[in-house]
mmCIF file of C-alpha atoms and ligand atoms in Angstrom:
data_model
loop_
_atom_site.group_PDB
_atom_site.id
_atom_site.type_symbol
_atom_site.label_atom_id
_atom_site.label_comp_id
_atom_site.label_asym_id
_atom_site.label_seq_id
_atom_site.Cartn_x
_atom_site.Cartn_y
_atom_site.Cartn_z
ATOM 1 C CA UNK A 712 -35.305 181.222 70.359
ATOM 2 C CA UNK A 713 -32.198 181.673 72.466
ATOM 3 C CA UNK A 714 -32.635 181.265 76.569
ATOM 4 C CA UNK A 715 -33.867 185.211 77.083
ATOM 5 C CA UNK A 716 -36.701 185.054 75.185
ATOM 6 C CA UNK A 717 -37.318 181.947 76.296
ATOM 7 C CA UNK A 718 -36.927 183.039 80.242
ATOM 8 C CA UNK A 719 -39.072 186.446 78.676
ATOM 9 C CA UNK A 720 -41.938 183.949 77.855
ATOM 10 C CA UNK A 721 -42.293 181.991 80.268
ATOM 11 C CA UNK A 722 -42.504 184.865 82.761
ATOM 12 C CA UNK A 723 -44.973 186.130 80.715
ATOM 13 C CA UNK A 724 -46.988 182.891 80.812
ATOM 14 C CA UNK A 725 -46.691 182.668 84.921
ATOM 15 C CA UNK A 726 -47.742 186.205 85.129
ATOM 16 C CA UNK A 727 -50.888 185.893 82.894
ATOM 17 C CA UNK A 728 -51.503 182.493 84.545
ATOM 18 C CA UNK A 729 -51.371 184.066 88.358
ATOM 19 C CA UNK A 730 -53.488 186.859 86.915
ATOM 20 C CA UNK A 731 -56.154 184.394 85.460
ATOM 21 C CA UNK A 732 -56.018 181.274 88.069
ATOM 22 C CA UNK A 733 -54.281 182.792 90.996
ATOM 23 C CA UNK A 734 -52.356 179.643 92.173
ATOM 24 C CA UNK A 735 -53.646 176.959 89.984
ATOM 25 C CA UNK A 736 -51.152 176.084 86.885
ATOM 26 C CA UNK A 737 -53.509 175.698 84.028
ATOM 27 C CA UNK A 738 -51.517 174.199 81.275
ATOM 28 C CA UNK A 739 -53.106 173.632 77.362
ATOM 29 C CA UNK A 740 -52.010 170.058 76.354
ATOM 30 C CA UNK A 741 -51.067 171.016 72.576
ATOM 31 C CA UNK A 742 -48.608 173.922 74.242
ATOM 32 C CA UNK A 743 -46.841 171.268 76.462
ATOM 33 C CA UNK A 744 -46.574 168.659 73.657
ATOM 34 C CA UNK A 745 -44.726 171.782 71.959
ATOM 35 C CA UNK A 746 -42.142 172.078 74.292
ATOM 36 C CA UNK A 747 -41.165 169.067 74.807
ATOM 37 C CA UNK A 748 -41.199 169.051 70.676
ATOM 38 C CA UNK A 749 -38.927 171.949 70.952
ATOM 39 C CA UNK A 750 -37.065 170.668 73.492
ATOM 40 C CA UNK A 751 -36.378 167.374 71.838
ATOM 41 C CA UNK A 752 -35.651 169.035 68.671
ATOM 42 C CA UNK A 753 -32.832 170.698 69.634
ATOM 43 C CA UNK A 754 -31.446 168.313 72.106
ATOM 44 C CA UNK A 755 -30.618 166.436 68.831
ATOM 45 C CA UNK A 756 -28.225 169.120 67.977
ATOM 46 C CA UNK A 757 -27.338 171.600 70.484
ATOM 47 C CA UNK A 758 -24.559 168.941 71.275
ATOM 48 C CA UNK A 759 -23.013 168.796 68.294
ATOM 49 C CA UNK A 760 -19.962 170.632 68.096
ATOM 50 C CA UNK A 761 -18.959 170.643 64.209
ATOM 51 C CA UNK A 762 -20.404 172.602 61.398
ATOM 52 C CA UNK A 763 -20.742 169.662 58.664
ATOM 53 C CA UNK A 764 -22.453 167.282 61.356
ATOM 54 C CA UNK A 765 -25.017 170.486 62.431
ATOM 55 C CA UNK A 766 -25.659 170.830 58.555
ATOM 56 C CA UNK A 767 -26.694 167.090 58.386
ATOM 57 C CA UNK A 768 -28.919 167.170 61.367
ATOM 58 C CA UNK A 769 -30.792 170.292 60.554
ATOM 59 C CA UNK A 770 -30.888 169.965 56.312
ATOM 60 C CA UNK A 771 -34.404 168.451 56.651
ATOM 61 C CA UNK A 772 -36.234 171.059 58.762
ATOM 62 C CA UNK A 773 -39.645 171.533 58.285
ATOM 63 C CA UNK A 774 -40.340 173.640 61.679
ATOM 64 C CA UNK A 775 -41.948 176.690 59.437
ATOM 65 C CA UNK A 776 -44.198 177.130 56.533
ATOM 66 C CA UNK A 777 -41.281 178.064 54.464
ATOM 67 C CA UNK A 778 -39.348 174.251 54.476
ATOM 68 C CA UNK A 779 -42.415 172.700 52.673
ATOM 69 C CA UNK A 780 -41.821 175.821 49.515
ATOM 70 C CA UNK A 781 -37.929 175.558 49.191
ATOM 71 C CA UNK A 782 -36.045 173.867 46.607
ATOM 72 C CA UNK A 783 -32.798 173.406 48.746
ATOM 73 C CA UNK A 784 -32.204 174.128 52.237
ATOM 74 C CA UNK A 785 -29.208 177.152 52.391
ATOM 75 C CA UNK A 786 -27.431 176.642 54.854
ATOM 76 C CA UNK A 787 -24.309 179.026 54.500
ATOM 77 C CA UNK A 788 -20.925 178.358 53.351
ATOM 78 C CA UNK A 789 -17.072 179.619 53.359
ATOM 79 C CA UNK A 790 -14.409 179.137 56.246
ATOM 80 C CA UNK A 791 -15.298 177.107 59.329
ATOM 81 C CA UNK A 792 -13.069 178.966 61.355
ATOM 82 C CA UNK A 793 -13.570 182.184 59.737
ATOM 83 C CA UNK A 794 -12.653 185.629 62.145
ATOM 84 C CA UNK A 795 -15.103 187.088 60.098
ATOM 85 C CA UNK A 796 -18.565 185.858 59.826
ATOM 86 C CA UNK A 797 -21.623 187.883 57.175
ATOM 87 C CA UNK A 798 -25.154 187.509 57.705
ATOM 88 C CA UNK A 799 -27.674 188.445 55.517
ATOM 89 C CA UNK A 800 -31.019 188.204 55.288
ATOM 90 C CA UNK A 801 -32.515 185.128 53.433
ATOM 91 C CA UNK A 802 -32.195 182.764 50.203
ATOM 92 C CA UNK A 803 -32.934 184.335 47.037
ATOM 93 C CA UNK A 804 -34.178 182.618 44.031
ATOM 94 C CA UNK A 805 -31.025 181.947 43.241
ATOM 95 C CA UNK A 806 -29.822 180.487 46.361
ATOM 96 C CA UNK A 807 -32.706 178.461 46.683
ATOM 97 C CA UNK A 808 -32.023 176.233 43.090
ATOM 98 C CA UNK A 809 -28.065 176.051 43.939
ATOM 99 C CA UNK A 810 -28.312 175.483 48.012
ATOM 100 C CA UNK A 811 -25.447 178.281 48.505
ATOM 101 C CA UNK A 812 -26.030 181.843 50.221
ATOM 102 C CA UNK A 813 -24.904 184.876 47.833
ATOM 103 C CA UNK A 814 -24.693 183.712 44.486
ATOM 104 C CA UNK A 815 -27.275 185.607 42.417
ATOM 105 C CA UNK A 816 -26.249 189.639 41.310
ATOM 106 C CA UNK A 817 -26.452 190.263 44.866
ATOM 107 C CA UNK A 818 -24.016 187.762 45.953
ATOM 108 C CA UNK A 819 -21.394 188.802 42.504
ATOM 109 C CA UNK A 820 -21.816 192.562 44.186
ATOM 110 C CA UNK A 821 -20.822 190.787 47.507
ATOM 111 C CA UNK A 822 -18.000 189.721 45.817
ATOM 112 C CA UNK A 823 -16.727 192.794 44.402
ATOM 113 C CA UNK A 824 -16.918 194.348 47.844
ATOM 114 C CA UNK A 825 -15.040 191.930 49.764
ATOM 115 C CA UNK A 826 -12.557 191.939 47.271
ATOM 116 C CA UNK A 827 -12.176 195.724 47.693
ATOM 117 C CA UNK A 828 -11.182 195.262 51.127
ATOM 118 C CA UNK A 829 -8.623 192.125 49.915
ATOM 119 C CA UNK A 830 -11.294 189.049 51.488
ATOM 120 C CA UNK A 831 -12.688 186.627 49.360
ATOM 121 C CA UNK A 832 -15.374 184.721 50.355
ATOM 122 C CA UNK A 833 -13.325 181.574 51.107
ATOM 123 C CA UNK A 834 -11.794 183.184 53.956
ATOM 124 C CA UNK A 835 -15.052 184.694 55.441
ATOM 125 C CA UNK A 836 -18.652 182.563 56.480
ATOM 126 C CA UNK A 837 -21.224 183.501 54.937
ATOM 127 C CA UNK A 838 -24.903 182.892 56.150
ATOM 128 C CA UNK A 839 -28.457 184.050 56.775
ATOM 129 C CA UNK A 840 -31.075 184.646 59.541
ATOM 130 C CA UNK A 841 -33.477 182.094 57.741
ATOM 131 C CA UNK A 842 -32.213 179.310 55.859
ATOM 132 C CA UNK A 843 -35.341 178.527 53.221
ATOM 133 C CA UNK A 844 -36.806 181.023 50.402
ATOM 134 C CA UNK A 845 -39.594 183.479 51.730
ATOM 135 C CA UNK A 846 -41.944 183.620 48.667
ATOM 136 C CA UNK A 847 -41.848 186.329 46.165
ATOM 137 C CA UNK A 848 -38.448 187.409 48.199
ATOM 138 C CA UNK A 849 -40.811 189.159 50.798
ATOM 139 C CA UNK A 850 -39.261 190.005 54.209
ATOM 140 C CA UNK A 851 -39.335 186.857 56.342
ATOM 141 C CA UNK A 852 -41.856 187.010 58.891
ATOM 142 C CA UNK A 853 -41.171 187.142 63.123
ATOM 143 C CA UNK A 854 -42.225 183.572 63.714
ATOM 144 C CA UNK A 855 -39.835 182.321 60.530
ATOM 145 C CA UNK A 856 -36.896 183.978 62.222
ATOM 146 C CA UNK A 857 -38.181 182.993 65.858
ATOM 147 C CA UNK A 858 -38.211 179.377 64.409
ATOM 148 C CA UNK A 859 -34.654 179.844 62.607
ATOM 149 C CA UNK A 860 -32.824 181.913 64.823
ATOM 150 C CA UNK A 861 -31.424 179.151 67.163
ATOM 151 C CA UNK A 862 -29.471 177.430 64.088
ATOM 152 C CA UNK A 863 -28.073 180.518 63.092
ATOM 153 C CA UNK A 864 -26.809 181.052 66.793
ATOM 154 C CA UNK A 865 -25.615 177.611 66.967
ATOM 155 C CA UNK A 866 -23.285 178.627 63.732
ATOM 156 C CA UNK A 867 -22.215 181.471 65.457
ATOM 157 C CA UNK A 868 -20.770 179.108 68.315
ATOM 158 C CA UNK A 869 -19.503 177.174 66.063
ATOM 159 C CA UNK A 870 -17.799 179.279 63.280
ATOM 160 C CA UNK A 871 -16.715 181.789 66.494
ATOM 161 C CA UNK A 872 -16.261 184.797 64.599
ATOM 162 C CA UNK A 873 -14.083 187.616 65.955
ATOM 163 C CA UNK A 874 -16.370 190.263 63.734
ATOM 164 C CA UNK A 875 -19.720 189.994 62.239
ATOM 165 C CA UNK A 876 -20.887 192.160 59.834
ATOM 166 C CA UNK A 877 -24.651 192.300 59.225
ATOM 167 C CA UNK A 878 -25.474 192.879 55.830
ATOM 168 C CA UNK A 879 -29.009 194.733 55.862
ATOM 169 C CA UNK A 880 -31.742 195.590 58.154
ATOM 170 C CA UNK A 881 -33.205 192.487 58.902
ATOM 171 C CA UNK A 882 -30.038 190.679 59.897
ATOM 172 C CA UNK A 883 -29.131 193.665 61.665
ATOM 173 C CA UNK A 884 -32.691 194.377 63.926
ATOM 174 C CA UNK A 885 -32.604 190.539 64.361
ATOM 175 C CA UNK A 886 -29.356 190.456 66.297
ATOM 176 C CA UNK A 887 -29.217 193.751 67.371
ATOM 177 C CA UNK A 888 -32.981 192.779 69.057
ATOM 178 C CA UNK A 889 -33.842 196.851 67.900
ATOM 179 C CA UNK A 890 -35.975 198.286 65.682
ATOM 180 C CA UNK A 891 -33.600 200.993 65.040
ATOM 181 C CA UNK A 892 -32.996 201.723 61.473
ATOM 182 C CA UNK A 893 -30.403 200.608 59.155
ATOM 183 C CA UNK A 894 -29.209 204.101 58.847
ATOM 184 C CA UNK A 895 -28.362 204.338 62.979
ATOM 185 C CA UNK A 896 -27.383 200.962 63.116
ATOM 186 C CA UNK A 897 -24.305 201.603 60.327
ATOM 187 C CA UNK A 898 -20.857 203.275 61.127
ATOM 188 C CA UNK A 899 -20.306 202.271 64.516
ATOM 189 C CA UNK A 900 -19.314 199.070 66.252
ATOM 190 C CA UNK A 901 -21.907 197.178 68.734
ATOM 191 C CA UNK A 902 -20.983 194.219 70.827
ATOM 192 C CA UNK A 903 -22.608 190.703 70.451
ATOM 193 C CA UNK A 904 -22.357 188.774 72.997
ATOM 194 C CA UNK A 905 -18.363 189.775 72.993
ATOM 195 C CA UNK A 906 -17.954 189.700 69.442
ATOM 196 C CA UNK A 907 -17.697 193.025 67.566
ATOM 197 C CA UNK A 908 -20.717 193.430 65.040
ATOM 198 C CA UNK A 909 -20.878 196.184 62.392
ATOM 199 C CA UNK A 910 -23.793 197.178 59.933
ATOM 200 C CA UNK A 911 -23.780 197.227 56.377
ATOM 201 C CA UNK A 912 -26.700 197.660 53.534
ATOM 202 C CA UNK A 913 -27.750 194.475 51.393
ATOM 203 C CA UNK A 914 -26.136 193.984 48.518
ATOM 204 C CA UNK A 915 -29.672 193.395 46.440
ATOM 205 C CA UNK A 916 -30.537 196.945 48.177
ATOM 206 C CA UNK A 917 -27.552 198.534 46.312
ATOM 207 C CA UNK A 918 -27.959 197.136 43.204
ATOM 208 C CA UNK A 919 -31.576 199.080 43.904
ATOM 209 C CA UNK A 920 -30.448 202.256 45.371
ATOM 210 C CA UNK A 921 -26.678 202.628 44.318
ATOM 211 C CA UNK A 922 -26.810 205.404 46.087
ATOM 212 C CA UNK A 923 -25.628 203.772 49.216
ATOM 213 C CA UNK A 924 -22.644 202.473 47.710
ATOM 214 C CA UNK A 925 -20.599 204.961 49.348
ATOM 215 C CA UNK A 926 -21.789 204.337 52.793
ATOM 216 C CA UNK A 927 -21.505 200.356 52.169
ATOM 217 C CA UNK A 928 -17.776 201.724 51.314
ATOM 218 C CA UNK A 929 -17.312 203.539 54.649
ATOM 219 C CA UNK A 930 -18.848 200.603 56.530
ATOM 220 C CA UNK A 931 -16.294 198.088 54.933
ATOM 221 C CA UNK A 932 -13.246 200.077 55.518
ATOM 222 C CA UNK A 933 -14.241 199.908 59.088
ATOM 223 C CA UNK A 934 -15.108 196.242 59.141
ATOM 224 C CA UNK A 935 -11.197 196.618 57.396
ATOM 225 C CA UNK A 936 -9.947 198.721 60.309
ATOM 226 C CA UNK A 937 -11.480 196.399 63.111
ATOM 227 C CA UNK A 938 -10.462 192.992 61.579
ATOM 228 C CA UNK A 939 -6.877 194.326 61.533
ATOM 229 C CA UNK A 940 -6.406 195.374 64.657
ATOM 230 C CA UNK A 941 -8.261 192.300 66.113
ATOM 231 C CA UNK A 942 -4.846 190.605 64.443
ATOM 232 C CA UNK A 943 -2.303 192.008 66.263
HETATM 233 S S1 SF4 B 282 -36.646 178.680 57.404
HETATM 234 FE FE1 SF4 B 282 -35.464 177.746 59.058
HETATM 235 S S2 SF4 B 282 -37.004 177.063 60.557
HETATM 236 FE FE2 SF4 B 282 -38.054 177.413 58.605
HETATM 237 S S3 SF4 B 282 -38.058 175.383 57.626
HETATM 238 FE FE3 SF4 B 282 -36.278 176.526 56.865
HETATM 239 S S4 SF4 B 282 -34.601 175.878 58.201
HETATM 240 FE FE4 SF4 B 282 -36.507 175.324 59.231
#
């Protein structure tokens, strides 16, 4: 959770508090025992200020349902000081036995496309709003993102990408905070936070629908476009 949703919350809680106890604070024990949990938890990291260290003190997570099912924690990989960072959605089957976002079909795909564009994935960062396998591949669910989310923000500060380019819906709603569409989303360029951020389909949805090929095409010329101009 990043500091707006936590400011949303907690107005939310005072507001349903005044509306329940008028000036009396009425606070459940197990909720305060879970902030300062939360609070402790990332006062362990939020410090740190290098990608390898943050990988070592968050490899071990447990803080959703989904760190007690994986095989190995994924927690992204390629440049440290990328301009360009990709996010995708979660670990595959794939990811989860090797530890590495991207590699199944999907990730060969991923390849292919960056290479189109003259990238390779050394020179990019790869990662993923969640960092352990949702079973069966389903879509991971709000409170496994709420949960994640601050790690992948902390690798955003910390990679400092010039571009991002969000590869799906998920990734894209996530960061976007909308519930807009993929197909609104794509073909233009938002701002994050002062970072340019484009939207792209999955690469497991096009080996599906190969139909979007063309539009991933158009979306990575512009990724192209924007990443040279941020050069000169
Ligand atoms: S998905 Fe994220 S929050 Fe959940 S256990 Fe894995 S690393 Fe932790």
């Amino acid at each position: 959770m990043n500091f707006e949703e936590y400011q949303h919350r907690i107005e939310q809680f005072l507001k349903n508090e005044i509306e329940l106890y008028g000036d009396e604070l009425v606070l459940p024990r197990d909720a305060v025992q879970a902030l300062f949990d939360v609070h402790e938890s990332q006062a362990d990291w939020q410090s740190i200020g290098d990608l390898a260290q943050f990988h070592s003190a968050i490899k071990d997570c447990l803080k959703c349902p989904l760190g007690g099912n994986r095989i190995k924690f994924v927690f992204g990989s390629g440049n440290p000081a990328a301009e360009i960072m990709l996010i995708g959605e979660a670990p595959g089957a794939d990811e989860d036995r090797q530890g590495l976002p991207f590699v199944g079909k999907a990730g060969q795909l991923l390849d292919k496309i960056l290479a189109a564009i003259q990238l390779d994935r050394n020179e990019v960062y790869i990662g993923n709003i969640i960092k352990c396998r949702p079973p069966q591949n389903r879509d991971p669910l709000p409170q496994e993102i709420e949960a994640c989310l601050p790690y992948l923000h902390k690798q955003i500060e910390l990679v400092d990408p010039t571009i991002i380019l969000c590869l799906g819906r998920i990734a894209a709603q996530t960061l976007l905070r909308t519930t807009e569409s993929l197909g609104r989303l794509r073909s233009k360029v938002h701002d994050y936070f002062g970072r340019k951020l484009i939207v792209t389909y999955h690469p497991a949805a096009l080996l599906r629908y190969p139909q979007y090929k063309r539009d991933t095409w158009e979306d990575v010329q512009l990724l192209q476009r924007i990443y040279i101009e941020s050069k000169k």
